[in-house]
CSV table of C-alpha atoms in Angstrom, one decimal:
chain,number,residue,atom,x,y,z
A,1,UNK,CA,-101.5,15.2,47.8
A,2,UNK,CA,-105.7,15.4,47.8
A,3,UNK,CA,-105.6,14.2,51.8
A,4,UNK,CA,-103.6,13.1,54.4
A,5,UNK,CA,-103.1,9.7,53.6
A,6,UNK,CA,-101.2,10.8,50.7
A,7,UNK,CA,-99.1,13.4,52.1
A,8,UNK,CA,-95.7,12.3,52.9
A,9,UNK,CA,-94.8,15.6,55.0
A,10,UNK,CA,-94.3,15.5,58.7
A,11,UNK,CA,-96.3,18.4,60.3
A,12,UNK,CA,-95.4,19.0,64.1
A,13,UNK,CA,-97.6,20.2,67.2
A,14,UNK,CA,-95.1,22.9,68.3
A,15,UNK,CA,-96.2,22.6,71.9
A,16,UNK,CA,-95.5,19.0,71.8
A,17,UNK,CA,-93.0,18.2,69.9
A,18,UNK,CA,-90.9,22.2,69.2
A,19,UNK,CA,-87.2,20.4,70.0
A,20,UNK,CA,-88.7,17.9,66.8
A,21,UNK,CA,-89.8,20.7,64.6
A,22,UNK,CA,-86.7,22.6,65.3
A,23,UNK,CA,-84.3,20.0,64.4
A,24,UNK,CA,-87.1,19.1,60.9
A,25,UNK,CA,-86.5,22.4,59.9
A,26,UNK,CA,-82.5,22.8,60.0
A,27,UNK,CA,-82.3,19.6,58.2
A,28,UNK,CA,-85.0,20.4,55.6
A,29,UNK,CA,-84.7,24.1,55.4
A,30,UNK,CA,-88.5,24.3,55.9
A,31,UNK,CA,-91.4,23.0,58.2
A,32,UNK,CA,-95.2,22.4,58.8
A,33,UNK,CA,-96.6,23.4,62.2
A,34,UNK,CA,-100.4,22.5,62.8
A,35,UNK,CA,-103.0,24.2,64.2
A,36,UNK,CA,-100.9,27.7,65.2
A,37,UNK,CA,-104.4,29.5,64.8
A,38,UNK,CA,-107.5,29.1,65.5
A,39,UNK,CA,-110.3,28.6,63.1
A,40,UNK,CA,-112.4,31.8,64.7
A,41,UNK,CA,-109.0,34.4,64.2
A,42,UNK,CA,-108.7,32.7,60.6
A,43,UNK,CA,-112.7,33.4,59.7
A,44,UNK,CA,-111.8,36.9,61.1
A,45,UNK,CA,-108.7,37.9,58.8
A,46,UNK,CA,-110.9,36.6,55.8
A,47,UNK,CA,-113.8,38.9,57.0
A,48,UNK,CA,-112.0,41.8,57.1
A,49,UNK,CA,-110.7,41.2,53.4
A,50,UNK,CA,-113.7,40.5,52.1
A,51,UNK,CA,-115.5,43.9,54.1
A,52,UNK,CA,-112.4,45.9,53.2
A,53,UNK,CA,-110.6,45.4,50.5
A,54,UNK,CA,-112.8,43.7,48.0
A,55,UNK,CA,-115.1,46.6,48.3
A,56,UNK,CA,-111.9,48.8,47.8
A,57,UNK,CA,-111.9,51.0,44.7
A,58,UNK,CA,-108.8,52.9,45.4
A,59,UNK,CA,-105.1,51.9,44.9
A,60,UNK,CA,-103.3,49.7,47.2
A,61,UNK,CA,-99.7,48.7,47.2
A,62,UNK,CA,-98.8,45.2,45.7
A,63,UNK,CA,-96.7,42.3,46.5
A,64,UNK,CA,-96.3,41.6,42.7
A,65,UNK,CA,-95.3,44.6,41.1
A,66,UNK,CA,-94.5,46.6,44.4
A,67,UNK,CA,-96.6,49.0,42.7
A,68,UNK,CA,-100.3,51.0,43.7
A,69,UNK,CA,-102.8,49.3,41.7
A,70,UNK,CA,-106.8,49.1,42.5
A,71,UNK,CA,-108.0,45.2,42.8
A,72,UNK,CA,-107.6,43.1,39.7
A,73,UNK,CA,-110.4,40.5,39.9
A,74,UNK,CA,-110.9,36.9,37.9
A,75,UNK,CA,-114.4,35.0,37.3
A,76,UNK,CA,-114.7,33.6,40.3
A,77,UNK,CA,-114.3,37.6,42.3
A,78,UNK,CA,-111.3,36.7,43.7
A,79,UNK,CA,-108.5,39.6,44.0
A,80,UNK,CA,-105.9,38.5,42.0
A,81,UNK,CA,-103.0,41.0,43.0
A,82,UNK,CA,-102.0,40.3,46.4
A,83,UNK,CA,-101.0,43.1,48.4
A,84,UNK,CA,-98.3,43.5,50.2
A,85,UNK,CA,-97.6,44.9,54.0
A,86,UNK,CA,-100.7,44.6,55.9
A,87,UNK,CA,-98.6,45.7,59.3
A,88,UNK,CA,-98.7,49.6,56.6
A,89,UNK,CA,-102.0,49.3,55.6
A,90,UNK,CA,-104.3,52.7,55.8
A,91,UNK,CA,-106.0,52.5,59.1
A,92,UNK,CA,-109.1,55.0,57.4
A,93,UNK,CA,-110.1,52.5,55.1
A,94,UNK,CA,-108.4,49.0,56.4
A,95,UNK,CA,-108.5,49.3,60.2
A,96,UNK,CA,-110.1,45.6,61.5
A,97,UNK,CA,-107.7,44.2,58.6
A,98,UNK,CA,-104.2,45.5,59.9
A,99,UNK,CA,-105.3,45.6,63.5
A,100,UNK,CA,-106.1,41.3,63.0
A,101,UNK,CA,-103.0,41.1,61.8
A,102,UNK,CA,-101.0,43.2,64.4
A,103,UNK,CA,-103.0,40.9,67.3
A,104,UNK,CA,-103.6,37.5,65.5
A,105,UNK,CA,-100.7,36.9,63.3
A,106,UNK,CA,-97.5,39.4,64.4
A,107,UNK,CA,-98.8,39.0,68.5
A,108,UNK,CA,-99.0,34.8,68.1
A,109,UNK,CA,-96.5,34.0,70.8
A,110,UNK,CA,-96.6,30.0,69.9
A,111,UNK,CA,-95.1,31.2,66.5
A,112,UNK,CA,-92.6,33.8,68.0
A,113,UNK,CA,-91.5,31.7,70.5
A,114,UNK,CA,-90.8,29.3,68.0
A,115,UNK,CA,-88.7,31.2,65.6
A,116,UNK,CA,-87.1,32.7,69.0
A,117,UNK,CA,-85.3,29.6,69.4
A,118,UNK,CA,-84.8,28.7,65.8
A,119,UNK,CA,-82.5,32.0,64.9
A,120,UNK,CA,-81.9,32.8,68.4
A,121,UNK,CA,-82.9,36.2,68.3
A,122,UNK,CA,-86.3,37.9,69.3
A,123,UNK,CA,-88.4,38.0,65.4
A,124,UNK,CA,-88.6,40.9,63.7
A,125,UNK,CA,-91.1,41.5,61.3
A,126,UNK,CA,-90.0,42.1,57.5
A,127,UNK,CA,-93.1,42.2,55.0
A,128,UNK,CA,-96.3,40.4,54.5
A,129,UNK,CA,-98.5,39.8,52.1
A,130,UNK,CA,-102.1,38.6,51.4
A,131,UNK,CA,-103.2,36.4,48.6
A,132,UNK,CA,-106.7,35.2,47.9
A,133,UNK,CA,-106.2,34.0,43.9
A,134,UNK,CA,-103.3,32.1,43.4
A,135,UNK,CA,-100.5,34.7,41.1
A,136,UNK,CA,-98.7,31.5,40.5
A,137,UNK,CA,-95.2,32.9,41.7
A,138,UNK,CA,-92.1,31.6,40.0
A,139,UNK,CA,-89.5,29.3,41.2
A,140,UNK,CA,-87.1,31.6,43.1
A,141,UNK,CA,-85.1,31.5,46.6
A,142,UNK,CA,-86.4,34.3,48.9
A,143,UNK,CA,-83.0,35.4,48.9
A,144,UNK,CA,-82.4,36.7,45.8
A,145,UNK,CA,-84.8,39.6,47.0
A,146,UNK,CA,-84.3,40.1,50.8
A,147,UNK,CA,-82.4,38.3,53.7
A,148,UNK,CA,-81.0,39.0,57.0
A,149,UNK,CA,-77.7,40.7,57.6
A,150,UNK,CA,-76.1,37.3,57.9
A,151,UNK,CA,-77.6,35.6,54.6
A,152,UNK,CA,-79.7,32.1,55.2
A,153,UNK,CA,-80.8,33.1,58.8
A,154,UNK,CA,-84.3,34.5,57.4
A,155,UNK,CA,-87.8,32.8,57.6
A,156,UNK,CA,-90.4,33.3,55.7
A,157,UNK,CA,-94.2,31.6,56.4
A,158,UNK,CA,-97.2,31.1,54.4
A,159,UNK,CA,-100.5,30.6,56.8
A,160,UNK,CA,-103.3,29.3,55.3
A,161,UNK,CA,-106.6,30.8,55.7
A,162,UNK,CA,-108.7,28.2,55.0
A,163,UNK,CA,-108.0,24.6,53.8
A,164,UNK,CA,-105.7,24.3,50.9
A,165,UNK,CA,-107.4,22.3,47.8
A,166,UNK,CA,-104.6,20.5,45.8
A,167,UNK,CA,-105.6,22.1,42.6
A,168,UNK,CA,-105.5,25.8,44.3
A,169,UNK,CA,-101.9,25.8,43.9
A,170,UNK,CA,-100.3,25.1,46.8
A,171,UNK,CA,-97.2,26.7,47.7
A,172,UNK,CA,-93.9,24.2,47.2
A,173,UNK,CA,-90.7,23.9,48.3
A,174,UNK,CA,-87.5,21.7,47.8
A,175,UNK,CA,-86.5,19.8,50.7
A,176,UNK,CA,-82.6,20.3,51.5
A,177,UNK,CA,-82.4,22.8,48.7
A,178,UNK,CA,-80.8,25.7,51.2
A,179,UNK,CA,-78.2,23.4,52.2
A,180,UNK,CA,-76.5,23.8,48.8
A,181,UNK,CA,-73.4,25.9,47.6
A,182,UNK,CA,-74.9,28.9,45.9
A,183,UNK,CA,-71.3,30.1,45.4
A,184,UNK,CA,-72.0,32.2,48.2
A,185,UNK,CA,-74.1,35.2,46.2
A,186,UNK,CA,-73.0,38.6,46.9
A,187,UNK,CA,-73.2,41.5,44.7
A,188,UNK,CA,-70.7,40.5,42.5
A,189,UNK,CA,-72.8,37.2,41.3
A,190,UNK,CA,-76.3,37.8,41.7
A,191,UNK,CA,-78.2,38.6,38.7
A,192,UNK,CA,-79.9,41.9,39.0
A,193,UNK,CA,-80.3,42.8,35.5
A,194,UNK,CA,-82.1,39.7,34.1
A,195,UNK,CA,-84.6,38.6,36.2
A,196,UNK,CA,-85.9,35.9,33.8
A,197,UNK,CA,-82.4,34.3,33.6
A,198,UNK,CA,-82.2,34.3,37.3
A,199,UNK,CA,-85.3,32.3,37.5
A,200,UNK,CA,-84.0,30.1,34.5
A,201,UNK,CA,-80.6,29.6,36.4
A,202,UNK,CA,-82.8,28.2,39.9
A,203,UNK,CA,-85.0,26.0,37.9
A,204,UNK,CA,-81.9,24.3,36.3
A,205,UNK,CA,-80.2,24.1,39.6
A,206,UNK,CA,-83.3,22.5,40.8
A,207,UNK,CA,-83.0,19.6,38.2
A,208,UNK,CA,-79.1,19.2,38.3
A,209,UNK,CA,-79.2,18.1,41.7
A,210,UNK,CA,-82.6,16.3,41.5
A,211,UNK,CA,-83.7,18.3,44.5
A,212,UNK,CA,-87.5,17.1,45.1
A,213,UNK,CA,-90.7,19.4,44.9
A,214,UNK,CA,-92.9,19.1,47.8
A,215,UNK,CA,-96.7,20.8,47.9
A,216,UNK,CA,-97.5,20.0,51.9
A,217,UNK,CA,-101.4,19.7,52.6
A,218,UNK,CA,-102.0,22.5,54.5
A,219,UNK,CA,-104.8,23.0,56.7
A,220,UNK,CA,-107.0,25.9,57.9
A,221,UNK,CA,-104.5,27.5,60.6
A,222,UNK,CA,-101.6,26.0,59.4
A,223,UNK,CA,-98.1,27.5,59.0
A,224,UNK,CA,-95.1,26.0,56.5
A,225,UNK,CA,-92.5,28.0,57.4
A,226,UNK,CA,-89.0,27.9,55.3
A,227,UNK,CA,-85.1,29.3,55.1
A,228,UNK,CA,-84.5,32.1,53.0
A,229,UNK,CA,-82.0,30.3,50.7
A,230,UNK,CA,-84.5,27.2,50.3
C-alpha cells in the first residue's frame, strides 16, 4: 500500500483501544500500534547513527552475519549491514546511540506495559538491531533462530524511524501464519544443517496453505510487533 487509503491493516492507539490490540494480535499473530514514539526521540536515534556510526571506520558486530565487519555502504551512503545489539554497543565510540536506545526504546513504558499484559510476564530484552538499507531478509519464522523457553511466547518489533516508502521494502508478515502445526520443531526436526532448504521448506508452507503476505504502512514512530512462530 502507497497510503492509507490502501492499507487494509488495523493499527491501534494502545492507550485507547490496548484490550483491542491485545486480542488483534493473538488472533493475527502480529499487530500495528501507532504513534508509540515521538517524532523528536525518532530524529534523535537517527542522529546518533548518522554522527556515530556512519563516520565509524572500525568493526562493529552485525545482525547478518553475526560477525565484526566495518560499514558496507551502497550509492545512496546508506549502511547496508545492520548491526546488531545496540543495548552492547561500545560506549567510547557509540555512547548517545546506545544510551537513546536504553531511554527511548528499552525505557518506553507504553510499549512494556503492553507486552506486560500480552505474555504476562515483565519483558525482557533479547537482541536488537538497526537497519538503515534494506538487507532484504528471507522468508523465515523468528523461531527457527531464537524463542522463549516455552516456544511461540516471543515478540519481536520492528519501529520505524521515519516513514516507510512502499518501495523501501517494508517488512511483511502472514496473518494467522503462527497459528499453524509446525509439527512442533524441536531438535529432532529443525533443520540446522541446510539453511537454504529451511528457507525453501517456509516459503512452500507459505503457499500450501495460501497464508496471505501483508506489508503494513508504517509510520514515523510506529511499531508492528509479531509472534515468534509467525
Amino acid at each position: 500500500p502507497e497510503n492509507d487509503n490502501e492499507d487494509s491493516t488495523y493499527k491501534f492507539d494502545v492507550s485507547k483501544e490496548e484490550n483491542e490490540a491485545k486480542k488483534f494480535y493473538s488472533e493475527n499473530g502480529y499487530v500495528v500500534l501507532k504513534k508509540i514514539f515521538n517524532k523528536r526521540d525518532c530524529n534523535l536515534l537517527i542522529d546518533s547513527w548518522n554522527n556515530e556510526v556512519k563516520p565509524f571506520e572500525g568493526y562493529i558486530y552485525r545482525q547478518t552475519t553475526a560477525k565484526l565487519e566495518k560499514n558496507i555502504f551502497n550509492k545512496q551512503n546508506w549502511v547496508m549491514n545492520p548491526i546488531l545489539n545496540l543495548q552492547s554497543l561500545d560506549p567510547n565510540y557509540f555512547y548517545n546511540l546506545r544510551l537513546n536506545f536504553e531511554n527511548i526504546i528499552a525505557s518506553n513504558n507504553k510499549l512494556a506495559d503492553f507486552i506486560n499484559k500480552v505474555i504476562g510476564d515483565k519483558p525482557v530484552i533479547v537482541q536488537s538491531m538497526y537497519f538503515e538499507g534494506n538487507s532484504a531478509t528471507w522468508e523465515h519464522q523468528d523461531s527457527y533462530y531464537l524463542d522463549d523457553e516455552e516456544t511461540g511466547t516471543m515478540i519481536a518489533g520492528w519501529l520505524a524511524l521515519e516513514d516507510i516508502k512502499c518501495d523501501a521494502g517494508r517488512f511483511f508478515i502472514c496473518p494467522k501464519s503462527h497459528l499453524f502445526d509446525y509439527a512442533e520443531m524441536d531438535f529432532t526436526n529443525i533443520i540446522t544443517t541446510n539453511h537454504q532448504e529451511y528457507i525453501n521448506n517456509i516459503v512452500e508452507i507459505i503457499k500450501s496453505n495460501n497464508f496471505k503476505v501483508k506489508a503494513p504502512k508504517l509510520d514515523k514512530g510506529d511499531i508492528l510487533l509479531w509472534n515468534s512462530l509467525t
